[in-house]
């Protein structure tokens, strides 16, 4: 069958799955007084539509910041303003955003930047579109992550095609939509800087650097234009975007600090400042190897891996991380579905599983089960994931001996992991936790996911650093 | 590998159905209908089943279906006992809805198995094709992802998947040459839902001609000497024993007239509230048009025209103004006349199981075209079996595309809320795109002529008109039925056209057979 029809069918299928999930209950449905994210979006539309720009981020009599105050950068605010003008069915807007931004980026990525036969590319499109985490958060919990992730993906695609300036433009827009995209900023920076170095710092490289810098600054200025008149405005917006007063972590999230908290109550032992410094140092240490490697070797493959490593490191070690931030590493991992199917599927499944407590709170159990099963089923079957787990295919290179001391990535462990996830999901729903440990199941879920993320962080770092020299890879391609 | 591929697609259908179950608090009246039947069969003794009328949705399916509901009710009591109390009209706890939706999904296993069996019987050309191009894969996808079935069963709630599964399984058995099993399955089906009486002539004549007469003469006509009484007795005993199982208790209690009166209520009008796209829709339209024209040209007096509106929402008797009124007996005669040539054709020149299948589709479509109080869902009775023929012959594929697209579009008014609009549009696009591209690739070339393509594109215009343009126009309040009218009439053109083409192909095949003998 021709490509366009297959792709259209995949896209339609993805859209249908999204809409079907959205028909479910949404976050905070019928739960006063704060309701949920749906109410937050609706409130922002109200605020942006009715109040003048300089009051959007301030606590005034008309704008009580404690009730879902705006805490995303200006592009989100402008988007809310746009939505407020046409107050139709809000879920339509998410679908439209997906259709216009995220889905075209996925299709372009699969067709221009991934390898394999046409059928494989179509399968990649389908699997990426079926990633449960994004569907459930955007359409079930109700958010607009597909816009920021879609713009970041456009950045990757455009950079992959060689248009550096446009790529940086796309990424800056994405950053100005949600500040969480800072997790991806370091790889973008290192990749572009590395490219400039490669082209020679005296000459074309410098010229490129200047072009990119100017683009970035101008875009930032345009996005923040209404706020530039008053430094107090900028400070307040930054204050809203980065609430450093809120502590190391909130709720149960699958990162180091929360898991460590089980053994040592670091939240109470250390002061907020010390926590900040520790988290900063560990994050920097974690992202250093990958960033340096990318700086030295700015190729698309390295870039993708660096995106994964950087955002995952941020997720695991950073300050005030929310469980939804797992979507940030999940996006680049989706891009690796074609190259490293088994680890990618494992990660994506674990990421969806890590958000289980959130889904249960929102009443999204059935969509969670159904989309996870569909995703696992399609991706394993279509991408032949189970056949690609030989050591060669896992691209570990000379470092495979390292893994003797670590749990190996093989099918048995994969099945065990999936079964354990299913079991924990079932227990979270069916059983009531003991009275002295009311948070038992969310904790188990987050610790279990954390172990997965840590292991996969190590794995992806090794893959990135161990990449064999260019000629060997070319030979491998010829022999395939 | 065939099994594997069917298994691949089937769970996906189930997963899609499950995601659509999310509309936990939304349900149609059919929920209440089936809940009521669960309650009646569980709480009341058998003698009261067909007399009970606390609720307006009385039991109007044959007894075997009542037994089916009875067995379901034993599982239902573990979900929520309250739903089984007859007096709890419109009882809709989440557990109730969950149970009912799960029951549809579970009984769909029958449908999945039937699809697998049909795929096994499909004839394919030699030569290696990739998976997506194999006829059996296309058939599996066309059946399991049939837009009409998804909409009707899971959003509207009925057990059609289960029932169509039995029908398709019966057809598959006949295609495989296991006629007794096929007959058994059809009898069971008849006793589950009597609407399948419409295709009983095809079964009856086919089994009589091709099964009871074991051999044909060289020219294809009946060899009376080869009649096998044993086979006839076997068939007869199957029919009678299933019938006894189902109707037996009621005959013993002398309730047969009551049961029959429930099964065949003729008080309802010629057309459903929303006209199914059949001949009578066109007939009504012509009648309305003539009456309006007559009033305009001052040939008729407005006061003398009957005031009953057939375009209102209620099902009631109505009279036509200009053309003669239509009674149930007239529709019966028309239906019988329309299926007569097809049935005679398989008597005179039987072409094996495939000829039977073609005749079955013609009977189903004929009864849809001319039947009394036909529901638009009945188009599925023609579309689903026709899918098997569509993957085997080029001409059939063309007719199939026409019939399927029009028939499925005519189901749109069943879902009318704003939340369902994207789902029905997306699913329709998905199915239509897939059926067109896969069949085009299978038969290598275009299957529709330009006129047909224009007609089908016109459906898009009709949809935009009905969903977008008309609600914004000033006539929305004075004449709210116009979108339904337009949909119904436009689709009936397509369905009539497909019916005629199907008949032409059947008679042409009959003609070529005759030629061969001469």
CSV table of N, CA, C and O in Angstrom, one decimal, chain A residues 218-312:
chain,number,residue,atom,x,y,z
A,218,UNK,N,16.6,37.3,19.7
A,218,UNK,CA,15.4,38.0,19.1
A,218,UNK,C,14.1,37.2,19.5
A,218,UNK,O,13.1,37.8,19.8
A,219,UNK,N,14.2,35.9,19.4
A,219,UNK,CA,12.9,35.1,19.7
A,219,UNK,C,12.5,35.3,21.1
A,219,UNK,O,11.3,35.5,21.4
A,220,UNK,N,13.5,35.3,22.0
A,220,UNK,CA,13.2,35.5,23.4
A,220,UNK,C,12.5,36.9,23.6
A,220,UNK,O,11.5,37.0,24.3
A,221,UNK,N,13.1,37.8,22.9
A,221,UNK,CA,12.6,39.2,23.1
A,221,UNK,C,11.2,39.3,22.6
A,221,UNK,O,10.3,39.9,23.2
A,222,UNK,N,10.9,38.7,21.4
A,222,UNK,CA,9.6,38.8,20.8
A,222,UNK,C,8.6,38.1,21.8
A,222,UNK,O,7.5,38.6,21.9
A,223,UNK,N,9.0,37.0,22.3
A,223,UNK,CA,8.0,36.3,23.2
A,223,UNK,C,7.7,37.0,24.5
A,223,UNK,O,6.6,37.0,25.0
A,224,UNK,N,8.8,37.7,25.0
A,224,UNK,CA,8.6,38.4,26.2
A,224,UNK,C,8.3,39.9,26.0
A,224,UNK,O,8.4,40.6,27.0
A,225,UNK,N,8.0,40.2,24.8
A,225,UNK,CA,7.8,41.7,24.5
A,225,UNK,C,7.0,42.5,25.5
A,225,UNK,O,7.4,43.5,26.0
A,226,UNK,N,5.7,42.0,25.8
A,226,UNK,CA,4.9,42.8,26.7
A,226,UNK,C,5.5,43.0,28.1
A,226,UNK,O,5.1,43.9,28.8
A,227,UNK,N,6.4,42.1,28.4
A,227,UNK,CA,7.0,42.2,29.8
A,227,UNK,C,8.3,42.9,29.9
A,227,UNK,O,8.8,43.1,30.9
A,228,UNK,N,8.9,43.3,28.7
A,228,UNK,CA,10.2,43.8,28.7
A,228,UNK,C,10.3,45.2,29.2
A,228,UNK,O,11.3,45.7,29.6
A,229,UNK,N,9.1,45.9,29.3
A,229,UNK,CA,9.1,47.3,29.7
A,229,UNK,C,9.6,47.5,31.1
A,229,UNK,O,10.1,48.4,31.5
A,230,UNK,N,9.3,46.4,31.9
A,230,UNK,CA,9.5,46.6,33.4
A,230,UNK,C,10.3,45.5,33.9
A,230,UNK,O,9.8,44.3,33.9
A,231,UNK,N,11.5,45.7,34.5
A,231,UNK,CA,12.3,44.6,35.0
A,231,UNK,C,11.5,43.8,36.1
A,231,UNK,O,11.7,42.6,36.3
A,232,UNK,N,10.7,44.6,36.9
A,232,UNK,CA,9.9,43.9,37.9
A,232,UNK,C,9.0,42.8,37.4
A,232,UNK,O,8.8,41.7,37.9
A,233,UNK,N,8.5,43.1,36.2
A,233,UNK,CA,7.6,42.1,35.5
A,233,UNK,C,8.4,40.8,35.2
A,233,UNK,O,8.0,39.7,35.5
A,234,UNK,N,9.6,41.0,34.6
A,234,UNK,CA,10.4,39.8,34.3
A,234,UNK,C,10.7,39.0,35.5
A,234,UNK,O,10.6,37.8,35.5
A,235,UNK,N,11.1,39.7,36.6
A,235,UNK,CA,11.4,39.0,37.8
A,235,UNK,C,10.3,38.2,38.3
A,235,UNK,O,10.4,37.0,38.8
A,236,UNK,N,9.1,38.8,38.3
A,236,UNK,CA,7.9,38.1,38.8
A,236,UNK,C,7.6,36.9,38.0
A,236,UNK,O,7.3,35.8,38.5
A,237,UNK,N,7.7,37.0,36.7
A,237,UNK,CA,7.4,35.9,35.8
A,237,UNK,C,8.4,34.8,36.1
A,237,UNK,O,8.1,33.6,36.3
A,238,UNK,N,9.7,35.1,36.2
A,238,UNK,CA,10.7,34.1,36.6
A,238,UNK,C,10.4,33.5,37.9
A,238,UNK,O,10.6,32.3,38.1
A,239,UNK,N,10.0,34.3,38.8
A,239,UNK,CA,9.6,33.8,40.2
A,239,UNK,C,8.5,32.8,40.1
A,239,UNK,O,8.5,31.8,40.8
A,240,UNK,N,7.5,33.1,39.2
A,240,UNK,CA,6.4,32.1,39.1
A,240,UNK,C,6.9,30.8,38.4
A,240,UNK,O,6.4,29.7,38.6
A,241,UNK,N,7.8,31.0,37.4
A,241,UNK,CA,8.2,29.8,36.6
A,241,UNK,C,9.1,28.9,37.5
A,241,UNK,O,9.1,27.7,37.3
A,242,UNK,N,9.9,29.4,38.4
A,242,UNK,CA,10.8,28.6,39.2
A,242,UNK,C,10.6,28.7,40.6
A,242,UNK,O,11.3,29.5,41.3
A,243,UNK,N,9.6,28.0,41.2
A,243,UNK,CA,9.3,28.2,42.6
A,243,UNK,C,10.3,27.5,43.5
A,243,UNK,O,10.1,26.3,43.8
A,244,UNK,N,11.4,28.1,43.8
A,244,UNK,CA,12.4,27.4,44.6
A,244,UNK,C,12.0,27.2,46.0
A,244,UNK,O,12.7,26.5,46.7
A,245,UNK,N,11.0,27.9,46.4
A,245,UNK,CA,10.6,27.7,47.8
A,245,UNK,C,9.9,26.4,48.1
A,245,UNK,O,9.5,26.1,49.2
A,246,UNK,N,9.6,25.6,47.0
A,246,UNK,CA,8.7,24.5,47.3
A,246,UNK,C,9.4,23.2,47.7
A,246,UNK,O,8.8,22.2,47.8
A,247,UNK,N,10.7,23.2,47.8
A,247,UNK,CA,11.3,22.0,48.4
A,247,UNK,C,11.8,21.0,47.3
A,247,UNK,O,11.6,21.2,46.1
A,248,UNK,N,12.5,20.0,47.8
A,248,UNK,CA,13.2,19.1,47.0
A,248,UNK,C,12.3,18.2,46.1
A,248,UNK,O,12.6,18.0,44.9
A,249,UNK,N,11.2,17.8,46.7
A,249,UNK,CA,10.2,17.1,45.8
A,249,UNK,C,8.9,17.2,46.5
A,249,UNK,O,8.8,17.4,47.7
A,250,UNK,N,7.9,17.0,45.7
A,250,UNK,CA,6.5,17.0,46.2
A,250,UNK,C,5.9,15.7,45.8
A,250,UNK,O,6.1,15.2,44.7
A,251,UNK,N,5.0,15.1,46.6
A,251,UNK,CA,4.3,13.9,46.3
A,251,UNK,C,5.3,12.8,46.1
A,251,UNK,O,6.5,12.9,46.4
A,252,UNK,N,4.9,11.8,45.4
A,252,UNK,CA,5.8,10.7,45.1
A,252,UNK,C,6.3,10.7,43.7
A,252,UNK,O,5.4,10.7,42.8
A,253,UNK,N,7.6,10.9,43.5
A,253,UNK,CA,8.0,10.9,42.1
A,253,UNK,C,9.2,10.0,42.0
A,253,UNK,O,10.0,9.8,42.9
A,254,UNK,N,9.4,9.4,40.8
A,254,UNK,CA,10.4,8.3,40.6
A,254,UNK,C,11.8,8.9,40.4
A,254,UNK,O,12.5,8.5,39.5
A,255,UNK,N,12.2,9.8,41.4
A,255,UNK,CA,13.6,10.2,41.2
A,255,UNK,C,14.4,9.9,42.4
A,255,UNK,O,13.9,9.3,43.4
A,256,UNK,N,15.7,10.3,42.4
A,256,UNK,CA,16.6,9.8,43.4
A,256,UNK,C,16.2,10.3,44.8
A,256,UNK,O,16.2,9.5,45.8
A,257,UNK,N,15.8,11.5,44.9
A,257,UNK,CA,15.6,12.1,46.2
A,257,UNK,C,14.4,11.5,46.9
A,257,UNK,O,14.4,11.2,48.1
A,258,UNK,N,13.4,11.3,46.2
A,258,UNK,CA,12.2,10.6,46.7
A,258,UNK,C,12.5,9.2,47.2
A,258,UNK,O,12.1,8.8,48.2
A,259,UNK,N,13.2,8.5,46.3
A,259,UNK,CA,13.6,7.1,46.7
A,259,UNK,C,14.5,7.1,47.8
A,259,UNK,O,14.4,6.2,48.7
A,260,UNK,N,15.5,8.0,47.9
A,260,UNK,CA,16.4,8.1,49.0
A,260,UNK,C,15.7,8.4,50.3
A,260,UNK,O,16.1,7.9,51.3
A,261,UNK,N,14.7,9.2,50.1
A,261,UNK,CA,13.9,9.6,51.3
A,261,UNK,C,13.3,8.4,52.1
A,261,UNK,O,13.0,8.5,53.2
A,262,UNK,N,13.1,7.3,51.3
A,262,UNK,CA,12.6,6.1,52.0
A,262,UNK,C,13.6,5.6,53.1
A,262,UNK,O,13.2,5.2,54.2
A,263,UNK,N,14.9,5.7,52.7
A,263,UNK,CA,15.9,5.2,53.6
A,263,UNK,C,16.3,6.2,54.6
A,263,UNK,O,16.4,6.0,55.8
A,264,UNK,N,16.7,7.4,54.0
A,264,UNK,CA,17.1,8.5,54.9
A,264,UNK,C,16.2,9.7,54.7
A,264,UNK,O,16.0,10.1,53.5
A,265,UNK,N,15.7,10.3,55.7
A,265,UNK,CA,14.7,11.3,55.6
A,265,UNK,C,15.5,12.6,55.2
A,265,UNK,O,15.6,13.5,56.1
A,266,UNK,N,16.0,12.7,54.0
A,266,UNK,CA,16.8,13.9,53.6
A,266,UNK,C,16.1,15.2,53.7
A,266,UNK,O,16.6,16.2,53.9
A,267,UNK,N,14.8,15.1,53.5
A,267,UNK,CA,14.0,16.4,53.5
A,267,UNK,C,14.1,17.0,54.8
A,267,UNK,O,14.1,18.3,54.9
A,268,UNK,N,14.1,16.2,55.9
A,268,UNK,CA,14.1,16.8,57.2
A,268,UNK,C,15.5,17.1,57.7
A,268,UNK,O,15.8,18.0,58.5
A,269,UNK,N,16.5,16.2,57.3
A,269,UNK,CA,17.8,16.3,57.8
A,269,UNK,C,18.5,17.5,57.3
A,269,UNK,O,19.2,18.3,58.0
A,270,UNK,N,18.4,17.7,56.0
A,270,UNK,CA,19.2,18.8,55.4
A,270,UNK,C,18.4,20.1,55.2
A,270,UNK,O,17.2,20.0,55.0
A,271,UNK,N,19.1,21.2,55.2
A,271,UNK,CA,18.4,22.4,55.0
A,271,UNK,C,18.1,22.6,53.5
A,271,UNK,O,18.7,22.0,52.7
A,272,UNK,N,17.1,23.5,53.2
A,272,UNK,CA,16.7,23.7,51.8
A,272,UNK,C,17.9,24.1,51.0
A,272,UNK,O,18.1,23.6,49.9
A,273,UNK,N,18.8,25.0,51.5
A,273,UNK,CA,19.9,25.4,50.7
A,273,UNK,C,20.8,24.2,50.4
A,273,UNK,O,21.3,24.1,49.2
A,274,UNK,N,21.1,23.4,51.4
A,274,UNK,CA,22.0,22.2,51.2
A,274,UNK,C,21.4,21.3,50.1
A,274,UNK,O,22.0,20.8,49.2
A,275,UNK,N,20.1,21.1,50.3
A,275,UNK,CA,19.4,20.3,49.3
A,275,UNK,C,19.6,20.8,47.9
A,275,UNK,O,19.9,20.1,46.9
A,276,UNK,N,19.4,22.1,47.8
A,276,UNK,CA,19.6,22.8,46.5
A,276,UNK,C,21.0,22.5,45.9
A,276,UNK,O,21.1,22.1,44.7
A,277,UNK,N,22.0,22.7,46.7
A,277,UNK,CA,23.4,22.5,46.2
A,277,UNK,C,23.6,21.1,45.9
A,277,UNK,O,24.3,20.8,44.9
A,278,UNK,N,23.2,20.2,46.7
A,278,UNK,CA,23.4,18.7,46.4
A,278,UNK,C,22.8,18.4,45.1
A,278,UNK,O,23.4,17.7,44.2
A,279,UNK,N,21.5,18.8,45.0
A,279,UNK,CA,20.8,18.4,43.7
A,279,UNK,C,21.5,19.0,42.5
A,279,UNK,O,21.7,18.4,41.5
A,280,UNK,N,21.9,20.3,42.7
A,280,UNK,CA,22.6,20.9,41.5
A,280,UNK,C,23.9,20.2,41.1
A,280,UNK,O,24.1,19.9,40.0
A,281,UNK,N,24.7,19.8,42.2
A,281,UNK,CA,26.0,19.2,41.9
A,281,UNK,C,25.7,17.8,41.2
A,281,UNK,O,26.4,17.5,40.2
A,282,UNK,N,24.8,17.0,41.8
A,282,UNK,CA,24.6,15.7,41.2
A,282,UNK,C,24.1,15.8,39.8
A,282,UNK,O,24.5,15.0,38.9
A,283,UNK,N,23.2,16.7,39.6
A,283,UNK,CA,22.7,16.9,38.2
A,283,UNK,C,23.8,17.2,37.2
A,283,UNK,O,23.9,16.6,36.2
A,284,UNK,N,24.6,18.2,37.6
A,284,UNK,CA,25.7,18.6,36.8
A,284,UNK,C,26.7,17.4,36.5
A,284,UNK,O,27.1,17.1,35.3
A,285,UNK,N,27.0,16.6,37.5
A,285,UNK,CA,27.9,15.5,37.4
A,285,UNK,C,27.2,14.5,36.4
A,285,UNK,O,27.9,13.9,35.6
A,286,UNK,N,25.9,14.3,36.5
A,286,UNK,CA,25.3,13.3,35.7
A,286,UNK,C,25.2,13.7,34.3
A,286,UNK,O,25.3,12.8,33.4
A,287,UNK,N,25.1,15.0,34.0
A,287,UNK,CA,25.0,15.3,32.6
A,287,UNK,C,26.3,15.6,31.9
A,287,UNK,O,26.4,15.8,30.7
A,288,UNK,N,27.4,15.7,32.7
A,288,UNK,CA,28.7,16.1,32.2
A,288,UNK,C,29.2,15.1,31.1
A,288,UNK,O,29.5,15.6,30.0
A,289,UNK,N,29.3,13.8,31.3
A,289,UNK,CA,29.9,13.0,30.3
A,289,UNK,C,29.2,13.1,29.0
A,289,UNK,O,29.8,13.2,27.9
A,290,UNK,N,27.8,13.0,29.0
A,290,UNK,CA,27.1,13.0,27.8
A,290,UNK,C,27.3,14.4,27.0
A,290,UNK,O,27.4,14.4,25.8
A,291,UNK,N,27.3,15.5,27.8
A,291,UNK,CA,27.4,16.8,27.1
A,291,UNK,C,28.7,16.9,26.5
A,291,UNK,O,28.9,17.4,25.4
A,292,UNK,N,29.8,16.5,27.2
A,292,UNK,CA,31.1,16.6,26.6
A,292,UNK,C,31.3,15.8,25.4
A,292,UNK,O,31.8,16.3,24.4
A,293,UNK,N,30.7,14.6,25.4
A,293,UNK,CA,30.8,13.7,24.3
A,293,UNK,C,30.1,14.4,23.1
A,293,UNK,O,30.6,14.3,21.9
A,294,UNK,N,29.0,15.0,23.3
A,294,UNK,CA,28.2,15.6,22.3
A,294,UNK,C,29.0,16.8,21.7
A,294,UNK,O,29.0,17.1,20.5
A,295,UNK,N,29.6,17.5,22.6
A,295,UNK,CA,30.3,18.7,22.2
A,295,UNK,C,31.5,18.3,21.2
A,295,UNK,O,31.8,19.0,20.3
A,296,UNK,N,32.1,17.2,21.6
A,296,UNK,CA,33.2,16.7,20.7
A,296,UNK,C,32.7,16.1,19.4
A,296,UNK,O,33.4,16.1,18.4
A,297,UNK,N,31.5,15.6,19.4
A,297,UNK,CA,31.1,14.8,18.3
A,297,UNK,C,29.6,15.1,17.9
A,297,UNK,O,28.7,14.3,18.3
A,298,UNK,N,29.4,16.3,17.4
A,298,UNK,CA,28.0,16.7,17.2
A,298,UNK,C,27.3,16.0,16.0
A,298,UNK,O,27.1,16.6,14.9
A,299,UNK,N,26.9,14.7,16.1
A,299,UNK,CA,26.1,14.0,15.1
A,299,UNK,C,24.7,13.9,15.6
A,299,UNK,O,24.4,14.0,16.8
A,300,UNK,N,23.8,13.5,14.7
A,300,UNK,CA,22.4,13.3,15.1
A,300,UNK,C,22.2,12.2,16.1
A,300,UNK,O,21.5,12.3,17.0
A,301,UNK,N,23.0,11.1,15.9
A,301,UNK,CA,22.8,10.0,16.8
A,301,UNK,C,23.2,10.4,18.2
A,301,UNK,O,22.5,10.1,19.2
A,302,UNK,N,24.4,11.1,18.3
A,302,UNK,CA,24.8,11.6,19.6
A,302,UNK,C,23.8,12.6,20.2
A,302,UNK,O,23.6,12.6,21.4
A,303,UNK,N,23.3,13.4,19.3
A,303,UNK,CA,22.3,14.4,19.8
A,303,UNK,C,21.1,13.7,20.4
A,303,UNK,O,20.7,14.1,21.5
A,304,UNK,N,20.6,12.7,19.7
A,304,UNK,CA,19.4,12.0,20.3
A,304,UNK,C,19.7,11.4,21.6
A,304,UNK,O,18.9,11.5,22.6
A,305,UNK,N,20.8,10.7,21.7
A,305,UNK,CA,21.2,10.1,23.0
A,305,UNK,C,21.4,11.1,24.1
A,305,UNK,O,21.1,10.9,25.2
A,306,UNK,N,22.1,12.2,23.7
A,306,UNK,CA,22.3,13.3,24.7
A,306,UNK,C,21.0,13.8,25.2
A,306,UNK,O,20.9,14.1,26.4
A,307,UNK,N,20.0,14.0,24.3
A,307,UNK,CA,18.7,14.5,24.8
A,307,UNK,C,18.1,13.5,25.8
A,307,UNK,O,17.6,14.0,26.9
A,308,UNK,N,18.3,12.2,25.6
A,308,UNK,CA,17.8,11.3,26.5
A,308,UNK,C,18.5,11.4,27.8
A,308,UNK,O,17.9,11.5,28.9
A,309,UNK,N,19.8,11.4,27.7
A,309,UNK,CA,20.6,11.3,28.9
A,309,UNK,C,20.5,12.6,29.8
A,309,UNK,O,20.3,12.5,31.0
A,310,UNK,N,20.5,13.7,29.1
A,310,UNK,CA,20.4,15.0,29.8
A,310,UNK,C,19.0,15.1,30.5
A,310,UNK,O,19.0,15.4,31.7
A,311,UNK,N,18.0,14.9,29.8
A,311,UNK,CA,16.7,15.1,30.4
A,311,UNK,C,16.4,14.0,31.5
A,311,UNK,O,15.8,14.3,32.5
A,312,UNK,N,16.9,12.8,31.3
A,312,UNK,CA,16.7,11.8,32.3
A,312,UNK,C,17.5,12.1,33.5
A,312,UNK,O,17.0,11.9,34.7
